[in-house]
Coordinates of C-alpha atoms in Angstrom, one line a residue:
X1 CA -43.1 -8.1 -16.7
X2 CA -40.8 -11.2 -16.8
X3 CA -39.3 -12.5 -20.0
X4 CA -38.1 -16.1 -19.6
X5 CA -35.7 -17.8 -22.0
X6 CA -35.1 -21.5 -21.1
X7 CA -31.7 -22.7 -22.1
X8 CA -31.3 -25.8 -24.3
X9 CA -30.7 -29.2 -22.7
X10 CA -27.0 -29.4 -23.3
X11 CA -26.3 -25.8 -22.0
X12 CA -28.5 -26.4 -19.0
X13 CA -26.9 -29.7 -18.1
X14 CA -23.4 -28.2 -18.3
X15 CA -24.4 -25.2 -16.1
X16 CA -26.3 -27.4 -13.7
X17 CA -23.3 -29.7 -13.1
X18 CA -21.0 -26.8 -12.4
X19 CA -23.5 -25.0 -10.2
X20 CA -24.5 -27.9 -8.0
X21 CA -20.9 -29.4 -7.7
X22 CA -20.6 -30.6 -4.2
X23 CA -24.2 -29.6 -3.3
X24 CA -27.1 -32.0 -2.6
X25 CA -30.7 -31.5 -2.0
X26 CA -33.0 -28.8 -3.5
X27 CA -30.7 -27.8 -6.4
X28 CA -30.7 -31.1 -8.1
X29 CA -33.1 -31.5 -11.0
X30 CA -34.3 -27.9 -10.9
X31 CA -34.5 -26.0 -14.3
X32 CA -32.2 -23.1 -15.1
X33 CA -33.9 -20.1 -16.6
X34 CA -32.6 -16.8 -17.9
X35 CA -34.8 -13.9 -16.7
X36 CA -34.5 -10.6 -18.5
X37 CA -36.1 -8.4 -15.8
X38 CA -35.7 -5.4 -18.1
X39 CA -37.7 -7.2 -20.9
X40 CA -34.7 -7.1 -23.1
X41 CA -34.8 -10.0 -25.5
X42 CA -31.2 -9.4 -26.5
X43 CA -29.9 -10.8 -23.3
X44 CA -28.1 -14.1 -23.4
X45 CA -26.0 -16.6 -21.4
X46 CA -23.7 -19.1 -22.9
X47 CA -21.9 -21.9 -21.1
X48 CA -18.4 -23.2 -21.8
X49 CA -16.0 -25.4 -20.0
X50 CA -16.3 -24.1 -16.5
X51 CA -17.2 -20.6 -17.8
X52 CA -20.4 -18.6 -18.2
X53 CA -20.7 -15.5 -20.5
X54 CA -23.7 -13.2 -20.1
X55 CA -24.8 -10.1 -22.0
X56 CA -27.4 -7.6 -20.8
X57 CA -28.6 -4.1 -20.9
X58 CA -30.7 -2.1 -18.4
X59 CA -30.2 0.2 -15.4
X60 CA -29.8 -2.3 -12.6
X61 CA -31.7 -2.6 -9.4
X62 CA -31.8 1.0 -8.0
X63 CA -34.8 2.9 -6.6
X64 CA -37.4 0.2 -6.6
X65 CA -37.2 -1.2 -10.1
X66 CA -35.1 -3.8 -11.9
X67 CA -33.5 -3.8 -15.3
X68 CA -31.1 -6.7 -15.4
X69 CA -30.5 -10.3 -16.6
X70 CA -30.6 -13.1 -14.1
X71 CA -29.5 -16.7 -14.9
X72 CA -31.1 -18.5 -11.9
X73 CA -32.7 -21.5 -10.3
X74 CA -34.7 -22.0 -7.1
X75 CA -32.5 -22.4 -4.0
X76 CA -33.7 -22.7 -0.4
X77 CA -31.7 -23.0 2.8
X78 CA -28.1 -22.2 3.7
X79 CA -25.4 -22.0 1.0
X80 CA -22.0 -20.5 0.3
X81 CA -20.9 -20.0 -3.4
X82 CA -18.0 -18.2 -5.0
X83 CA -17.3 -17.3 -8.7
X84 CA -14.3 -15.7 -10.5
X85 CA -15.0 -12.5 -12.3
X86 CA -12.9 -13.0 -15.5
X87 CA -13.9 -9.9 -17.5
X88 CA -16.5 -7.2 -17.7
X89 CA -17.2 -4.7 -20.4
X90 CA -17.4 -1.2 -18.9
X91 CA -20.6 0.2 -20.4
X92 CA -21.1 2.6 -17.4
X93 CA -19.2 3.5 -14.3
X94 CA -21.8 1.5 -12.2
X95 CA -22.1 -1.5 -14.5
X96 CA -22.9 -4.6 -12.4
X97 CA -22.1 -8.3 -12.6
X98 CA -22.1 -10.9 -9.8
X99 CA -24.0 -13.3 -7.6
X100 CA -27.6 -12.6 -6.5
X101 CA -30.3 -14.1 -4.3
X102 CA -33.9 -13.0 -4.9
X103 CA -37.2 -13.5 -3.4
X104 CA -38.8 -15.2 -6.3
X105 CA -38.5 -14.2 -10.0
X106 CA -40.7 -11.1 -9.6
X107 CA -39.4 -7.9 -11.0
X108 CA -38.6 -5.2 -8.3
X109 CA -38.6 -7.9 -5.6
X110 CA -36.3 -8.1 -2.6
X111 CA -32.8 -9.3 -3.3
X112 CA -29.2 -9.5 -1.9
X113 CA -26.2 -9.4 -4.3
X114 CA -22.5 -9.0 -4.5
X115 CA -21.3 -7.1 -7.6
X116 CA -18.1 -6.3 -9.5
X117 CA -18.2 -3.0 -11.4
X118 CA -15.8 -0.6 -13.1
X119 CA -12.5 0.5 -11.6
X120 CA -14.2 3.7 -10.5
X121 CA -17.0 1.9 -8.5
X122 CA -15.0 -1.2 -7.5
X123 CA -16.9 -4.1 -5.8
X124 CA -19.9 -3.7 -3.5
X125 CA -22.9 -5.5 -1.8
X126 CA -26.3 -4.3 -2.8
X127 CA -29.7 -5.3 -1.3
X128 CA -33.4 -4.5 -1.3
X129 CA -35.5 -5.6 1.7
X130 CA -39.0 -5.1 0.2
X131 CA -40.8 -5.2 -3.1
X132 CA -40.4 -1.9 -4.9
X133 CA -38.1 -0.5 -2.1
X134 CA -34.9 1.4 -2.6
X135 CA -31.8 -0.6 -2.9
X136 CA -28.9 -0.1 -0.5
X137 CA -25.2 -0.3 -1.5
X138 CA -22.5 -1.3 0.9
X139 CA -18.8 -1.8 0.5
X140 CA -15.6 -2.4 2.5
X141 CA -14.1 0.6 4.3
X142 CA -12.2 2.5 1.6
X143 CA -13.7 0.4 -1.2
X144 CA -12.5 -2.8 -2.8
X145 CA -11.0 -2.4 -6.3
X146 CA -12.3 -4.3 -9.3
X147 CA -9.2 -6.2 -10.6
X148 CA -10.6 -8.7 -13.1
X149 CA -9.5 -11.5 -13.7
X150 CA -7.8 -11.7 -10.3
X151 CA -11.2 -11.1 -8.6
X152 CA -13.6 -13.4 -6.9
X153 CA -17.1 -12.8 -5.5
X154 CA -18.8 -14.8 -2.8
X155 CA -22.4 -14.9 -1.5
X156 CA -23.3 -16.8 1.6
X157 CA -26.7 -17.4 3.3
X158 CA -26.9 -18.4 7.0
X159 CA -30.5 -18.6 8.2
X160 CA -32.1 -15.2 7.4
X161 CA -28.7 -13.4 6.9
X162 CA -27.1 -13.0 3.5
X163 CA -23.4 -11.8 3.3
X164 CA -21.3 -10.7 0.4
X165 CA -17.5 -10.9 0.1
X166 CA -14.8 -10.4 -2.4
X167 CA -11.2 -11.5 -2.8
X168 CA -8.1 -11.3 -5.0
X169 CA -7.1 -14.9 -4.5
X170 CA -10.2 -16.9 -3.3
X171 CA -8.3 -17.7 -0.1
X172 CA -8.9 -14.7 2.1
X173 CA -12.2 -12.8 1.9
X174 CA -13.1 -9.2 2.6
X175 CA -16.7 -8.6 3.7
X176 CA -18.6 -6.0 1.7
X177 CA -22.0 -6.0 3.5
X178 CA -24.9 -8.1 4.7
X179 CA -28.6 -8.0 5.2
X180 CA -31.2 -9.8 7.3
X181 CA -34.5 -10.8 5.6
X182 CA -37.9 -12.5 6.3
X183 CA -39.0 -13.3 2.8
X184 CA -42.0 -15.5 2.4
X185 CA -41.6 -16.4 -1.3
X186 CA -39.3 -19.1 -2.8
X187 CA -35.7 -17.8 -3.1
X188 CA -33.7 -18.0 -6.3
X189 CA -30.0 -17.9 -6.8
X190 CA -27.7 -17.2 -9.8
X191 CA -25.7 -14.8 -11.9
X192 CA -26.9 -11.2 -12.4
X193 CA -25.7 -8.7 -15.0
X194 CA -26.7 -5.1 -15.8
X195 CA -25.1 -2.6 -18.2
X196 CA -26.6 0.4 -16.3
X197 CA -27.1 1.9 -19.8
X198 CA -30.3 1.1 -21.9
X199 CA -28.4 2.0 -25.1
X200 CA -25.2 0.0 -24.5
X201 CA -25.0 -3.7 -23.6
X202 CA -22.3 -5.1 -21.4
X203 CA -20.8 -8.6 -21.4
X204 CA -19.5 -10.4 -18.3
X205 CA -17.6 -13.6 -18.2
X206 CA -17.6 -15.8 -15.0
X207 CA -15.4 -18.7 -14.2
X208 CA -15.7 -21.6 -11.6
X209 CA -19.0 -21.1 -9.9
X210 CA -18.5 -23.5 -7.0
X211 CA -19.1 -23.9 -3.3
X212 CA -16.6 -21.9 -1.2
X213 CA -13.9 -23.9 0.4
X214 CA -11.5 -21.4 2.0
X215 CA -13.4 -19.4 4.5
X216 CA -10.8 -17.1 6.1
X217 CA -11.8 -13.5 6.4
X218 CA -9.5 -10.4 6.4
X219 CA -9.4 -6.7 6.1
X220 CA -8.4 -4.7 3.0
X221 CA -4.9 -3.4 2.9
X222 CA -4.7 -0.3 0.7
X223 CA -1.3 -0.8 -0.9
X224 CA -2.0 1.6 -3.8
X225 CA -4.1 4.8 -4.3
X226 CA -7.6 4.6 -5.6
X227 CA -8.7 5.4 -9.1
X228 CA -8.7 9.2 -9.7
X229 CA -7.2 11.6 -12.2
X230 CA -3.5 12.5 -12.2
X231 CA -4.0 16.0 -13.8
X232 CA -6.5 18.9 -13.5
X233 CA -6.5 19.1 -17.3
X234 CA -8.4 15.9 -17.9
X235 CA -10.0 12.9 -16.3
X236 CA -8.0 10.6 -18.6
X237 CA -4.7 9.0 -17.3
X238 CA -1.8 7.0 -18.6
X239 CA -2.6 4.0 -16.5
X240 CA 0.1 1.7 -17.8
X241 CA 3.2 2.1 -20.0
X242 CA 5.1 -1.0 -21.4
X243 CA 8.2 0.3 -23.1
X244 CA 10.9 -2.3 -22.8
X245 CA 9.6 -5.8 -23.7
X246 CA 12.1 -8.6 -23.2
X247 CA 12.1 -11.7 -25.3
X248 CA 11.5 -15.0 -23.4
X249 CA 13.7 -18.1 -23.9
X250 CA 11.5 -19.3 -26.8
X251 CA 11.9 -15.9 -28.6
X252 CA 8.4 -14.7 -28.1
X253 CA 8.0 -11.0 -27.1
X254 CA 4.9 -9.0 -26.2
X255 CA 4.3 -5.7 -28.0
X256 CA 5.0 -2.4 -26.3
X257 CA 1.8 -0.6 -25.4
X258 CA 0.3 2.4 -23.7
X259 CA -2.9 2.0 -21.7
X260 CA -5.2 5.0 -21.3
X261 CA -8.0 4.9 -18.7
X262 CA -10.9 7.3 -18.1
X263 CA -10.8 8.1 -14.4
X264 CA -13.3 11.0 -14.9
X265 CA -17.0 11.1 -14.2
X266 CA -18.3 11.2 -17.8
X267 CA -17.4 9.6 -21.1
X268 CA -14.7 11.2 -23.3
X269 CA -15.0 11.5 -27.1
X270 CA -11.4 10.9 -28.4
X271 CA -12.0 11.9 -32.0
X272 CA -8.9 13.6 -33.3
X273 CA -6.9 13.1 -30.1
X274 CA -3.3 11.9 -30.5
X275 CA -0.5 10.2 -28.6
X276 CA 2.8 12.0 -29.2
X277 CA 6.4 12.1 -28.0
X278 CA 8.5 9.1 -28.9
X279 CA 5.6 7.7 -30.8
X280 CA 2.6 9.0 -32.7
X281 CA -1.0 7.7 -32.9
X282 CA -4.3 9.3 -33.8
X283 CA -7.5 7.9 -32.2
X284 CA -10.3 7.0 -34.7
X285 CA -13.1 9.4 -35.3
X286 CA -16.1 8.9 -32.9
X287 CA -14.0 6.7 -30.6
X288 CA -15.7 7.0 -27.2
X289 CA -14.1 6.0 -23.9
X290 CA -16.7 5.5 -21.1
X291 CA -16.1 6.6 -17.5
X292 CA -14.2 3.8 -15.8
X293 CA -13.2 2.2 -19.1
X294 CA -9.7 1.9 -20.6
X295 CA -8.1 1.4 -24.1
X296 CA -4.8 -0.1 -25.1
X297 CA -2.7 1.4 -27.9
X298 CA 0.0 -1.0 -29.1
X299 CA 3.0 -0.9 -31.4
X300 CA 1.8 -4.2 -32.7
X301 CA -1.8 -4.8 -31.8
X302 CA -1.8 -8.3 -33.4
X303 CA 0.3 -9.6 -30.4
X304 CA -2.3 -8.0 -28.0
X305 CA -5.5 -8.9 -29.7
X306 CA -8.3 -8.8 -27.2
X307 CA -11.4 -11.0 -27.1
X308 CA -14.8 -9.5 -27.7
X309 CA -15.4 -8.9 -24.0
X310 CA -12.0 -7.2 -23.3
X311 CA -11.2 -3.5 -23.7
X312 CA -10.3 -2.5 -27.2
X313 CA -6.7 -2.7 -28.6
X314 CA -5.8 0.0 -31.1
X315 CA -2.7 0.6 -33.2
X316 CA -0.2 0.3 -34.6
X317 CA 1.6 3.6 -33.8
X318 CA 4.5 5.1 -35.7
X319 CA 7.9 5.7 -34.1
X320 CA 9.1 3.7 -31.1
X321 CA 9.6 4.0 -27.3
X322 CA 13.3 4.0 -26.4
X323 CA 14.3 1.2 -24.0
X324 CA 16.3 3.7 -22.1
X325 CA 13.3 5.9 -21.4
X326 CA 11.2 8.3 -23.5
X327 CA 8.4 10.9 -23.4
X328 CA 4.7 10.5 -24.1
X329 CA 2.0 13.1 -24.5
X330 CA -1.8 13.0 -24.8
X331 CA -3.1 15.9 -27.0
X332 CA -6.7 16.8 -27.7
X333 CA -8.2 17.5 -31.1
X334 CA -6.8 21.0 -31.2
X335 CA -3.3 19.9 -30.0
X336 CA -3.5 21.0 -26.4
X337 CA -1.4 18.8 -24.1
X338 CA -3.6 17.0 -21.6
X339 CA -1.0 14.5 -20.2
X340 CA 2.7 14.5 -20.3
X341 CA 5.3 12.2 -18.9
X342 CA 9.1 11.7 -19.5
X343 CA 10.0 8.4 -18.0
X344 CA 13.5 6.7 -17.5
X345 CA 14.9 3.2 -17.2
X346 CA 17.1 4.2 -14.2
X347 CA 16.4 5.3 -10.7
X348 CA 14.3 7.0 -9.3
X349 CA 12.1 5.3 -11.9
X350 CA 11.4 1.6 -11.2
X351 CA 14.4 -0.4 -12.4
X352 CA 12.1 -3.5 -12.7
X353 CA 10.2 -1.8 -15.6
X354 CA 13.4 -0.6 -17.2
X355 CA 15.3 -3.9 -17.2
X356 CA 13.2 -6.8 -16.2
X357 CA 10.3 -6.9 -18.6
X358 CA 7.6 -5.3 -16.4
X359 CA 5.5 -2.3 -17.3
X360 CA 5.1 1.0 -15.5
X361 CA 1.8 1.2 -13.6
X362 CA 0.2 4.4 -12.3
X363 CA -0.1 3.5 -8.6
X364 CA -0.1 7.0 -7.0
X365 CA -1.8 9.4 -9.4
X366 CA -2.0 12.2 -6.7
X367 CA 1.7 12.9 -7.4
X368 CA 0.9 13.7 -11.1
X369 CA 1.9 11.5 -14.0
X370 CA 5.2 13.3 -14.5
X371 CA 6.5 12.4 -11.0
X372 CA 8.5 9.1 -10.7
X373 CA 6.8 8.5 -7.3
X374 CA 3.4 8.1 -9.1
X375 CA 4.7 4.9 -10.8
X376 CA 5.4 1.4 -9.8
X377 CA 6.3 -1.8 -11.6
X378 CA 3.5 -4.1 -12.8
X379 CA 2.9 -7.2 -10.6
X380 CA 3.9 -9.5 -13.5
X381 CA 6.3 -9.4 -16.4
X382 CA 4.7 -8.2 -19.6
X383 CA 2.2 -6.0 -17.7
X384 CA -1.6 -6.2 -17.6
X385 CA -2.9 -4.6 -20.8
X386 CA -6.6 -3.8 -20.7
X387 CA -7.2 -4.6 -17.0
X388 CA -6.2 -3.1 -13.7
X389 CA -3.0 -4.3 -12.2
X390 CA -3.6 -6.6 -9.2
X391 CA -4.5 -4.5 -6.1
X392 CA -2.7 -6.8 -3.8
X393 CA 0.6 -6.1 -5.5
X394 CA 2.6 -4.1 -2.9
X395 CA 4.9 -1.4 -4.1
X396 CA 7.4 -2.8 -1.6
X397 CA 8.4 -6.4 -1.8
X398 CA 9.1 -8.0 1.6
X399 CA 12.5 -9.5 0.6
X400 CA 15.0 -7.4 -1.3
X401 CA 18.6 -7.6 -2.4
X402 CA 20.3 -5.8 0.6
X403 CA 24.1 -6.0 0.0
X404 CA 26.5 -7.3 -2.6
X405 CA 30.3 -7.5 -3.3
X406 CA 31.3 -7.6 -6.9
X407 CA 35.1 -7.0 -6.7
X408 CA 36.4 -9.2 -3.9
X409 CA 39.7 -9.4 -2.0
X410 CA 41.4 -12.7 -1.2
X411 CA 39.7 -13.1 2.1
X412 CA 36.2 -12.0 1.1
X413 CA 34.4 -13.7 -1.8
X414 CA 31.8 -12.1 -4.0
X415 CA 28.4 -12.4 -2.4
X416 CA 24.7 -11.4 -2.6
X417 CA 22.7 -10.8 0.5
X418 CA 18.9 -10.7 0.9
X419 CA 17.0 -9.0 3.8
X420 CA 13.5 -9.6 4.9
X421 CA 12.1 -6.2 5.8
X422 CA 8.6 -7.5 6.7
X423 CA 7.2 -8.7 10.0
X424 CA 6.6 -12.3 8.9
X425 CA 8.7 -15.2 7.7
X426 CA 9.0 -15.7 3.9
X427 CA 9.5 -18.9 2.0
X428 CA 12.2 -18.5 -0.6
X429 CA 11.9 -22.0 -2.1
X430 CA 12.5 -21.9 -5.9
X431 CA 13.3 -18.2 -6.1
X432 CA 16.2 -17.2 -8.3
X433 CA 19.3 -15.0 -8.1
X434 CA 20.8 -14.4 -11.5
X435 CA 22.5 -11.8 -13.7
X436 CA 20.4 -13.0 -16.8
X437 CA 16.7 -13.1 -16.9
X438 CA 16.7 -16.0 -19.3
X439 CA 19.4 -18.0 -17.4
X440 CA 18.4 -18.8 -13.9
X441 CA 21.8 -19.3 -12.4
X442 CA 21.0 -20.0 -8.8
X443 CA 17.7 -21.4 -7.7
X444 CA 17.1 -21.6 -3.9
X445 CA 16.5 -25.1 -2.6
X446 CA 13.1 -26.2 -1.3
X447 CA 12.6 -25.3 2.3
X448 CA 14.8 -22.1 2.1
X449 CA 13.2 -19.6 4.5
X450 CA 14.1 -16.2 5.8
X451 CA 12.7 -15.0 9.2
X452 CA 11.4 -11.5 9.7
X453 CA 14.1 -8.8 10.1
X454 CA 16.9 -11.3 9.2
X455 CA 19.5 -11.8 6.4
X456 CA 20.5 -14.6 4.1
X457 CA 23.8 -14.4 2.1
X458 CA 25.3 -16.6 -0.6
X459 CA 28.9 -16.4 -1.8
X460 CA 30.1 -16.9 -5.4
X461 CA 30.8 -20.6 -4.9
X462 CA 27.3 -21.3 -3.5
X463 CA 25.7 -19.1 -6.3
X464 CA 27.6 -20.8 -9.1
X465 CA 28.5 -17.4 -10.7
X466 CA 30.5 -14.3 -9.9
X467 CA 29.5 -10.7 -10.3
X468 CA 31.2 -8.6 -12.9
X469 CA 33.5 -6.1 -11.2
X470 CA 33.0 -3.8 -14.2
X471 CA 29.3 -3.6 -13.4
X472 CA 26.1 -5.4 -14.5
X473 CA 22.4 -6.0 -13.5
X474 CA 21.3 -8.6 -10.9
X475 CA 17.8 -10.0 -10.7
X476 CA 15.9 -11.6 -7.8
X477 CA 13.1 -13.6 -9.6
X478 CA 10.0 -15.4 -8.4
X479 CA 10.0 -19.2 -8.5
X480 CA 7.6 -19.3 -11.5
X481 CA 9.7 -16.7 -13.4
X482 CA 6.7 -14.4 -13.9
X483 CA 7.9 -11.7 -11.6
X484 CA 11.2 -9.8 -11.0
X485 CA 11.0 -9.2 -7.2
X486 CA 14.0 -6.9 -7.1
X487 CA 16.6 -5.5 -9.5
X488 CA 19.9 -3.8 -8.9
X489 CA 22.3 -2.2 -11.3
X490 CA 25.9 -1.2 -10.5
X491 CA 28.8 0.4 -12.2
X492 CA 32.5 -0.6 -11.8
X493 CA 33.3 -1.5 -8.2
X494 CA 36.3 -0.7 -6.1
X495 CA 38.1 -3.8 -4.8
X496 CA 36.9 -5.0 -1.4
X497 CA 34.2 -2.4 -1.1
X498 CA 30.6 -3.7 -0.9
X499 CA 27.5 -1.8 -1.7
X500 CA 24.2 -2.1 0.3
X501 CA 21.1 -0.4 1.6
X502 CA 21.6 1.8 4.7
X503 CA 19.8 1.4 6.8
X504 CA 18.9 -2.2 5.9
X505 CA 15.9 -2.5 3.6
X506 CA 15.8 1.2 2.7
X507 CA 15.4 2.4 -0.9
X508 CA 19.0 3.6 -1.6
X509 CA 22.3 1.8 -2.0
X510 CA 25.6 3.2 -0.6
X511 CA 29.2 2.1 -0.5
X512 CA 29.7 0.6 2.9
X513 CA 32.5 0.9 5.4
X514 CA 33.1 -2.9 5.4
X515 CA 31.4 -6.0 3.9
X516 CA 28.9 -7.6 6.3
X517 CA 27.3 -10.7 4.6
X518 CA 24.5 -12.2 6.7
X519 CA 24.6 -9.3 9.2
X520 CA 23.2 -5.9 9.5
X521 CA 25.0 -3.5 7.1
X522 CA 27.9 -1.5 8.3
X523 CA 27.7 2.3 8.2
X524 CA 28.1 4.3 5.0
X525 CA 31.7 4.6 3.8
X526 CA 33.4 7.9 4.5
X527 CA 34.8 8.8 1.1
X528 CA 38.2 10.5 0.8
X529 CA 37.2 12.3 -2.4
X530 CA 34.0 14.4 -2.2
X531 CA 32.2 16.9 -4.4
X532 CA 32.9 20.1 -2.5
X533 CA 31.3 22.8 -4.7
X534 CA 28.9 22.8 -7.6
X535 CA 28.0 25.8 -9.9
X536 CA 25.2 24.6 -12.1
X537 CA 23.2 27.7 -13.1
X538 CA 25.6 30.6 -13.7
X539 CA 24.2 34.0 -14.8
X540 CA 26.8 34.1 -17.6
X541 CA 25.6 30.9 -19.2
X542 CA 26.6 27.2 -19.2
X543 CA 30.2 28.1 -20.0
X544 CA 30.8 29.1 -16.4
X545 CA 29.6 25.8 -14.9
X546 CA 32.1 23.9 -12.8
X547 CA 32.4 21.1 -10.2
X548 CA 35.0 21.3 -7.4
X549 CA 36.4 18.1 -5.8
X550 CA 38.2 18.0 -2.5
X551 CA 40.6 15.3 -1.2
X552 CA 40.0 15.0 2.6
X553 CA 41.9 11.7 3.1
X554 CA 45.5 11.0 4.2
X555 CA 47.0 9.3 1.1
X556 CA 47.3 10.3 -2.6
X557 CA 44.5 9.2 -5.0
X558 CA 45.2 8.1 -8.5
X559 CA 42.2 9.4 -10.6
X560 CA 43.0 7.2 -13.6
X561 CA 39.8 5.6 -14.9
X562 CA 37.6 7.8 -12.6
X563 CA 34.6 9.4 -14.2
X564 CA 31.9 12.1 -13.6
X565 CA 28.5 11.0 -14.8
X566 CA 24.9 12.2 -14.6
X567 CA 24.0 15.5 -16.3
X568 CA 27.7 15.7 -17.5
X569 CA 30.3 13.2 -18.8
X570 CA 34.0 13.5 -17.9
X571 CA 36.8 10.9 -17.8
X572 CA 39.9 11.8 -15.8
X573 CA 43.2 11.5 -17.7
X574 CA 45.7 8.7 -17.0
X575 CA 48.3 9.5 -14.4
X576 CA 46.4 12.3 -12.7
X577 CA 47.0 12.2 -8.9
X578 CA 45.4 14.3 -6.2
X579 CA 47.3 14.9 -3.0
X580 CA 45.7 15.0 0.5
X581 CA 44.0 18.4 1.1
X582 CA 44.2 19.3 -2.6
X583 CA 41.2 20.5 -4.6
X584 CA 40.6 20.3 -8.3
X585 CA 38.0 22.1 -10.5
X586 CA 36.4 20.4 -13.5
X587 CA 35.0 23.2 -15.7
X588 CA 32.8 23.5 -18.7
X589 CA 35.2 26.1 -20.2
X590 CA 38.5 26.1 -18.3
X591 CA 39.5 29.4 -20.0
X592 CA 36.9 31.2 -17.9
X593 CA 38.4 30.1 -14.6
X594 CA 41.8 31.2 -13.1
X595 CA 42.2 28.0 -11.1
X596 CA 43.9 24.6 -11.3
X597 CA 41.2 22.9 -13.4
X598 CA 40.3 20.2 -15.9
X599 CA 37.8 20.6 -18.7
X600 CA 34.3 19.0 -18.6

């Protein structure tokens, strides 16, 4: 049975103007009506400036029956509309919100729709060809992730064919499915929402319901893994960790936070569960996290306050996350560890998260949350608390810092080189090279481009600043300042020796045999002094540990100011020289060795 709720004149007029923008003919002058096909009188739609908020309950459009809310109007003939999915409360893993075309307002009638759902279900096209028939769900190969608010839905009718699409930018569309129909009744078009749960309502917020202008189609590039658990112990995951907020030029700074998501198949009651490690937080009693939903726990939740239709923000916690890296645990009500990660601000963990104001995002959960390879930097600075990080964000930027010289000789100036490791040209206009995030020292002029597989280098004079030979951090930043595209950190540099990726564009930096600005990097430098032997797990205990160095060059080496760093710390004494062919042992306890040695 239909329950119709006409909107007031002002609300209708605002919605009508937005819906029919650029469209003439049958839409004009037709009334807008909210149909609650589940009979739920608690459903509502409100209209703001270019936005629409709907709340609904019910179990959707499966298996021949309808339980959903439908804000609609009659619409005949061809059309092509898009809408931005701003937010969606996850009431169930298969919650639905999107665009729908129906054969009349009758409950259980034929329809075609494109929906956004939870991170678990993603986006899909759903249709029913006959009254009371079983609905069919279709999606892109491999699924299309639900990444509100960077998510657009599109529904197009051409003759008797209806096609559903989705996009992360409203410029290039991925087809989810289509259906052909021969409906005899009047067709109606609008926004449809269902919580998929009769006991829990959902709220969806839509933006910019307009005719589609960019019509390009593409295929989905899977740059990140899908949504699944990172541990066999629980379906929950640490989906995002923001541990090193960096203040902006105006002094504002977002709170540190930890995002927990339910990638399991059923809800999880978190009563008595705790976050432990560098911080401590106890979840409220009877706090329930639905499958596909997420919650944000913040050091200062007042700086991350969510609106009523966003995931909850909890906190504050006690303790703090160290900016140099820390550990986090998720423990259940009896104290058993369900998740555990010890992250770091240095490689192999993402430097962008450690030093450029981005968060850590779980991009490859199959590695397990404790493995650095499971994590990537957030697409934007300050992270994406309470929503999935944009799916189009590649773990590998196309253009990277490829080589630098920070301690130049007379004939070779300091320089920074970029390399385009993609197969397409990249526009660098407005992008920034700097050694300070809040001081954009060198902004690339308009029209600066870099061809596929080529290099661009700038010396200190062109950059307007020199690199510190004693070591520092260099940032490659997007034109709008919202993203750090690449970050390198280096320690004191030897005069005239550049560092670069070898081969070009690879993940690791090495000292190079000679500087090569604007060219393919030279080979790795053959070092005269090498680690020749390492004893790190002696049966007699740590006191027997040692490191042996060997001089394989042709000239004496003055080891003044040289250091050993990593798991140990050792500074070589002033005036210590190593002759060609000579070896030296640096030991934990020199008294336990009968060799020429220094003490760790």
